[in-house]
Protein backbone atom coordinates (compact mmCIF):
# COMPACT_ATOMS: atom_id res chain seq x y z
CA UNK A 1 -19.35 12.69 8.91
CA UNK A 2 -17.19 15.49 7.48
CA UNK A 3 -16.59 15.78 3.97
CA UNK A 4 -12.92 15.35 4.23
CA UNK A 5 -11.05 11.79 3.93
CA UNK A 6 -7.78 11.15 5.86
CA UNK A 7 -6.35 8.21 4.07
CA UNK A 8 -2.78 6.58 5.26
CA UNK A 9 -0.84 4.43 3.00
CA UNK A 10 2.10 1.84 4.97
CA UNK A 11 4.31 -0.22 4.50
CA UNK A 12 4.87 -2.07 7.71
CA UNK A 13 7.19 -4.29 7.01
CA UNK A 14 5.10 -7.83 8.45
CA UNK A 15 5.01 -6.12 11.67
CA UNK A 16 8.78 -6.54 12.28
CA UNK A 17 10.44 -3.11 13.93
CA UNK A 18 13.46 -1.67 12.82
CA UNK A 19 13.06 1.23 15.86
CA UNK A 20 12.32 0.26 19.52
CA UNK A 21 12.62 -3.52 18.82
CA UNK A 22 11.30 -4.17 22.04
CA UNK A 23 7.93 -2.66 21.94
CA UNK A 24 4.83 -4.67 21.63
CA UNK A 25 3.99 -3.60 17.65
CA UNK A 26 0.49 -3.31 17.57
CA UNK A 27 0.85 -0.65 20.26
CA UNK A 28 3.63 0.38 18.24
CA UNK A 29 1.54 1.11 15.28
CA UNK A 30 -1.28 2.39 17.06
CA UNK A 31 1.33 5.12 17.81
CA UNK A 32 2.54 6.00 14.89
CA UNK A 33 -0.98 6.15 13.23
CA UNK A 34 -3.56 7.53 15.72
CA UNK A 35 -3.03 11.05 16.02
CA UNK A 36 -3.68 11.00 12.22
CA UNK A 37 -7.13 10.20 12.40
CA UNK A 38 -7.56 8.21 9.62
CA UNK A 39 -10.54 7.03 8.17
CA UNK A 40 -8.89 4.16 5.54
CA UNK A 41 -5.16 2.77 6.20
CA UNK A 42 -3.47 0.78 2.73
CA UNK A 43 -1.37 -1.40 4.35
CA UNK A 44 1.51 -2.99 2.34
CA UNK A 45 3.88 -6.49 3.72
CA UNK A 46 0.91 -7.29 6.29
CA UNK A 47 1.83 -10.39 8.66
CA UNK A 48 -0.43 -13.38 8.00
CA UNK A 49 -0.65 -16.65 9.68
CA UNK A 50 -0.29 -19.84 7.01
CA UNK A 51 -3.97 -19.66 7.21
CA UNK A 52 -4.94 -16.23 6.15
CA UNK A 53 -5.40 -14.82 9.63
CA UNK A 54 -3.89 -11.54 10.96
CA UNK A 55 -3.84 -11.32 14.53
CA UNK A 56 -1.92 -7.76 14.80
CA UNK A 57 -4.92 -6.87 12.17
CA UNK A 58 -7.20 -8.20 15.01
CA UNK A 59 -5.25 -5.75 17.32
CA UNK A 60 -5.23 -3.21 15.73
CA UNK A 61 -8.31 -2.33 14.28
CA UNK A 62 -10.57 -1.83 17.74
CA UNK A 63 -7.63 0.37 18.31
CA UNK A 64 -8.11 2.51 16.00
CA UNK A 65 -11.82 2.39 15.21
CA UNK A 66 -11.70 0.77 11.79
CA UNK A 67 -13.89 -2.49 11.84
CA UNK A 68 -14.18 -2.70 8.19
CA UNK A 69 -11.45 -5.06 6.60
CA UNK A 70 -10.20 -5.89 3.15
CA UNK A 71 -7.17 -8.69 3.11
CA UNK A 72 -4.99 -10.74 0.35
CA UNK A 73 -2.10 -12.57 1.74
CA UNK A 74 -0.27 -13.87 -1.41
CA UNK A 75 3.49 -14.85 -0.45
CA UNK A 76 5.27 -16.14 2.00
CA UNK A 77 7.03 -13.56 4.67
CA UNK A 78 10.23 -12.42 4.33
CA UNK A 79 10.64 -11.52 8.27
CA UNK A 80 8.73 -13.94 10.18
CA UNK A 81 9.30 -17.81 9.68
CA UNK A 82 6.87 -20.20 8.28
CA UNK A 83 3.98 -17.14 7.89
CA UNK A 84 2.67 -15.13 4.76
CA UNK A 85 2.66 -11.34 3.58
CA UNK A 86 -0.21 -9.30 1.65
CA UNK A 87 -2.51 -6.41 1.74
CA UNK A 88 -4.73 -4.84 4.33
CA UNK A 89 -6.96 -2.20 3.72
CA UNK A 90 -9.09 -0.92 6.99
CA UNK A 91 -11.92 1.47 7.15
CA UNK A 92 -14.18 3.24 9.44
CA UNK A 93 -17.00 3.05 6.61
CA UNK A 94 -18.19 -0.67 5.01
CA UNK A 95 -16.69 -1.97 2.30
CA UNK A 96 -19.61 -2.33 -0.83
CA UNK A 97 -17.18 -4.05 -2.97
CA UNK A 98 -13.32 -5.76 -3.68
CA UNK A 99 -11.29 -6.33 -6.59
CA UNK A 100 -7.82 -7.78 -6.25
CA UNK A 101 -5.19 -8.71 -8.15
CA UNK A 102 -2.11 -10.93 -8.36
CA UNK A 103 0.72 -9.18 -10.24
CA UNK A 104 2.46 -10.90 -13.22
CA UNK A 105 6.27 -12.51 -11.08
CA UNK A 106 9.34 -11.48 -13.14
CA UNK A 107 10.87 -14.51 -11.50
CA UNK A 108 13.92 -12.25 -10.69
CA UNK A 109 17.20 -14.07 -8.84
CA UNK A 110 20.34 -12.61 -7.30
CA UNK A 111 22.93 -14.76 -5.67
CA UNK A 112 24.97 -13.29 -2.72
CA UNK A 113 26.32 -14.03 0.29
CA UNK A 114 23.51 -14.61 2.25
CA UNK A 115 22.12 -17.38 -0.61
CA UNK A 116 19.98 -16.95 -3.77
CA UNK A 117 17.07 -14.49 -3.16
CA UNK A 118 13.77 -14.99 -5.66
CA UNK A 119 11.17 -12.65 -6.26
CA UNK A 120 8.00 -13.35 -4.70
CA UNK A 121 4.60 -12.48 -5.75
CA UNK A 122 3.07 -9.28 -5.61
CA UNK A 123 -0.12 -8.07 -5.99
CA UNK A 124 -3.23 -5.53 -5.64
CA UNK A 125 -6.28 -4.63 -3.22
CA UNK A 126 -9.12 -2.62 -3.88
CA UNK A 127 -11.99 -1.66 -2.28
CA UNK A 128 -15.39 0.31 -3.14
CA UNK A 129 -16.97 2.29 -0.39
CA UNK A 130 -19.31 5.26 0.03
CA UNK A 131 -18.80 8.26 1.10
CA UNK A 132 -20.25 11.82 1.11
CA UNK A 133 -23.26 10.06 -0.97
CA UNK A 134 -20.64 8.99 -4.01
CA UNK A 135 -18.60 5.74 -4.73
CA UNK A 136 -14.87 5.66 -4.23
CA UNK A 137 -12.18 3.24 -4.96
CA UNK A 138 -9.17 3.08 -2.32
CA UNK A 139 -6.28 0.14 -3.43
CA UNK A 140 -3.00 -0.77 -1.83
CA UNK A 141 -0.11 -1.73 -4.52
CA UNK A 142 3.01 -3.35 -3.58
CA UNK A 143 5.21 -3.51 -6.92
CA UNK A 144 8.77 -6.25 -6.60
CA UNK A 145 11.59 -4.44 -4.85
CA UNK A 146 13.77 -4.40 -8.19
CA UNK A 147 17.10 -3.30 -7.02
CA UNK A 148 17.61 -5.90 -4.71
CA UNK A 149 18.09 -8.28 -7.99
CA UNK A 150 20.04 -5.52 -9.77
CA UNK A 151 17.26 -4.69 -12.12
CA UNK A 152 16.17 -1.25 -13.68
CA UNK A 153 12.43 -0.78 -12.91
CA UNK A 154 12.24 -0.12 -16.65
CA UNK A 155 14.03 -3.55 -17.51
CA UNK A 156 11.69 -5.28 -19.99
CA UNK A 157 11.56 -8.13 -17.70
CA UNK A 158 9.31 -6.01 -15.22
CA UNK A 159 6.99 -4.44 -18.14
CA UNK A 160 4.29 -7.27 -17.30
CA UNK A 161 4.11 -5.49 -13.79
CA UNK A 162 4.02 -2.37 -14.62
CA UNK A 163 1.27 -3.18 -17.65
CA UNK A 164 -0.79 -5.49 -14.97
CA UNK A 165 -1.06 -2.89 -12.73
CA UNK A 166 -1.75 -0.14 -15.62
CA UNK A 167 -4.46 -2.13 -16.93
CA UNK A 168 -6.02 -3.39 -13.92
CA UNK A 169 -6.98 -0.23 -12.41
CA UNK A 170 -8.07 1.51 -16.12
CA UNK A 171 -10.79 -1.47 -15.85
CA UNK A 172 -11.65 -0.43 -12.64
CA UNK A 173 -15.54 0.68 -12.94
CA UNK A 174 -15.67 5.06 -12.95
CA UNK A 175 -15.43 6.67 -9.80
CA UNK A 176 -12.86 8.62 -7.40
CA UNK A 177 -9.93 6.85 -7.29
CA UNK A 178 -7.29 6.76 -4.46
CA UNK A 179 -3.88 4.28 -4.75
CA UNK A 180 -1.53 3.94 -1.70
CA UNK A 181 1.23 2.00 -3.74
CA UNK A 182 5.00 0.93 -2.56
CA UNK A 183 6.40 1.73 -5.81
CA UNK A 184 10.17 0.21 -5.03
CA UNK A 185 11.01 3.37 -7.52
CA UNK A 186 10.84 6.60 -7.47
CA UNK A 187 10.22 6.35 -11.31
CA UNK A 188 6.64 7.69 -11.85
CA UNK A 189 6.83 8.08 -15.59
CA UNK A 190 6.39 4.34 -15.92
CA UNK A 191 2.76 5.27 -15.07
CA UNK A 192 2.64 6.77 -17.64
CA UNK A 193 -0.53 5.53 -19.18
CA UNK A 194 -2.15 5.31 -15.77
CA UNK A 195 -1.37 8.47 -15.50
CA UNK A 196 -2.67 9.62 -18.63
CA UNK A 197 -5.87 7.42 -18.52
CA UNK A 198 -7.03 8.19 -14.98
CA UNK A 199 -5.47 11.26 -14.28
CA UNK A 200 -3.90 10.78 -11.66
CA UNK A 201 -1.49 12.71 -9.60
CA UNK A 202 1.22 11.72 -6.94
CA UNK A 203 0.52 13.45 -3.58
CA UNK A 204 3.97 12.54 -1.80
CA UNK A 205 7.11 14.42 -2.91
CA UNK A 206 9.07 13.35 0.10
CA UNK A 207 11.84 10.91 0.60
CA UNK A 208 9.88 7.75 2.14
CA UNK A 209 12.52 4.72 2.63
CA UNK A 210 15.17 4.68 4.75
CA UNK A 211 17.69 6.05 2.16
CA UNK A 212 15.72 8.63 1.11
CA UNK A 213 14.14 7.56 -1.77
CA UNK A 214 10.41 8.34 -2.83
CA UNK A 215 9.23 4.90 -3.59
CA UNK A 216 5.97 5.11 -1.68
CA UNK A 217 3.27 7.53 -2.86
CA UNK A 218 -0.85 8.07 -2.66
CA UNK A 219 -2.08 8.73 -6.15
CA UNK A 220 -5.08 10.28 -6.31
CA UNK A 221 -8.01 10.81 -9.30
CA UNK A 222 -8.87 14.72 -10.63
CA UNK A 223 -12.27 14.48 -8.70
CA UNK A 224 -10.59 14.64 -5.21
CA UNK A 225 -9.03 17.74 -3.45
CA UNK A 226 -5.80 17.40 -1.56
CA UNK A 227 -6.02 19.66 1.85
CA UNK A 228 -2.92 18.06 3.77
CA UNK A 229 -0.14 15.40 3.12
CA UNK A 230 2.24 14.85 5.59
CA UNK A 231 5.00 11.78 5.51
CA UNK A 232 6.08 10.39 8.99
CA UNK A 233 8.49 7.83 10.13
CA UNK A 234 7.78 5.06 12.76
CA UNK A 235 8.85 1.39 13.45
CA UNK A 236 8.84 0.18 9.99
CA UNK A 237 11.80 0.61 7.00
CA UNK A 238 8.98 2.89 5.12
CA UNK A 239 7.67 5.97 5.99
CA UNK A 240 3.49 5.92 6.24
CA UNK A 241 2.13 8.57 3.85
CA UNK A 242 -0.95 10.45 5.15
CA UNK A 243 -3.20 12.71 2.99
CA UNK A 244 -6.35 14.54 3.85
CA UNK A 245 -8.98 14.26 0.85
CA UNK A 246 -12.06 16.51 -0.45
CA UNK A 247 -14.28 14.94 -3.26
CA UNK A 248 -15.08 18.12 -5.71
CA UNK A 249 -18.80 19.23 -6.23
């Protein structure tokens, strides 16, 4: 074992392509994510069967060599009929211990052409592992997508999420802390106290969505070292975020 982490943070959009349609996707992200090495991914918008399963998950991870698992499907899927959406985290090291959370729902609604769209839940994932000898807390955090209802992500209809998610991870138990979120904004600020309480720090500076916008990032704790971040574009609507990790002495 080395002492540096490669952790990769996705949002794969339940496994439906917007680039070579055609391909067989767990191939497609074995791909993408491979030459990155990675010893944790923080999947967002995972495909789920009614039941909870995830075959691509079943796929994927002898693919890549991460037989550790951590899952919480919690809506239904936007992309595939009749199956659910959630969280993934995979690792090449056992998982000690999980905390989870299901977000507060604004209950947002916009009516258009295509029929009224509602928001659906959204949630967190986190897992405890070991490595290098010390504890360390890895999450996935997919926040509601608000400008697809016409909302500000400071609208004081949202400030539940944005307070569930703050306090959530403050109660987290002391140790490193690394957060692969899909913001929907590239609003940091409303982090604020996260920020401030944690200390943590955004890693990606990059455009990550396919307009441009930074609404994905890895946020990282004061005890880690960041050696390498690199942002990459494959078959989903997001960018996957990469970063390689040191924990400090």
């Amino acid at each position: 074992m080395t002492g540096r982490l490669r952790v990769v943070g996705w949002n794969i959009r339940e496994g439906v392509p917007v680039r070579d349609p055609g391909r067989p996707v767990a191939e497609a992200l074995r791909a993408d994510v491979a030459p990155l090495h990675p010893d944790v991914i923080a999947m967002q918008e995972v495909p789920f069967t009614p039941g909870g399963e995830s075959p691509l998950l079943d796929r994927v991870q002898p693919l890549l060599g991460l037989p550790h698992r951590l899952s919480f499907p919690y809506s239904p899927a936007m992309h595939v009929d009749g199956g659910r959406a959630g969280l993934a985290l995979l690792s090449r090291h056992a998982w000690h211990e999980e905390s989870r959370l299901l977000l507060p729902n604004p209950r947002l609604r916009h009516s258009g052409p295509a029929g009224e769209l509602v928001s659906w839940d959204k949630g967190m994932l986190f897992g405890r592992l070991r490595f290098c000898g010390r504890d360390l807390w890895i999450g996935s955090v997919h926040l509601p997508p608000f400008h697809l209802f016409g909302r500000q992500p400071d609208d004081p209809v949202v400030r539940p999420v944005w307070e569930g998610l703050t306090n959530f991870i403050q109660a987290l138990p002391s140790a490193p802390l690394i957060v692969c979120a899909d913001l929907n904004t590239e609003r940091r600020d409303l982090l604020g106290d996260l920020l401030r309480g944690r200390l943590l720090r955004g890693a990606i500076k990059e455009g990550t969505s396919r307009i441009g916008m930074a609404v994905d990032d890895i946020l990282i704790g004061p005890e880690l070292t960041l050696h390498d971040c690199r942002v990459r574009y494959g078959f989903s609507d997001h960018a996957l975020c990469a970063v390689e990790l040191e924990l400090k002495p």
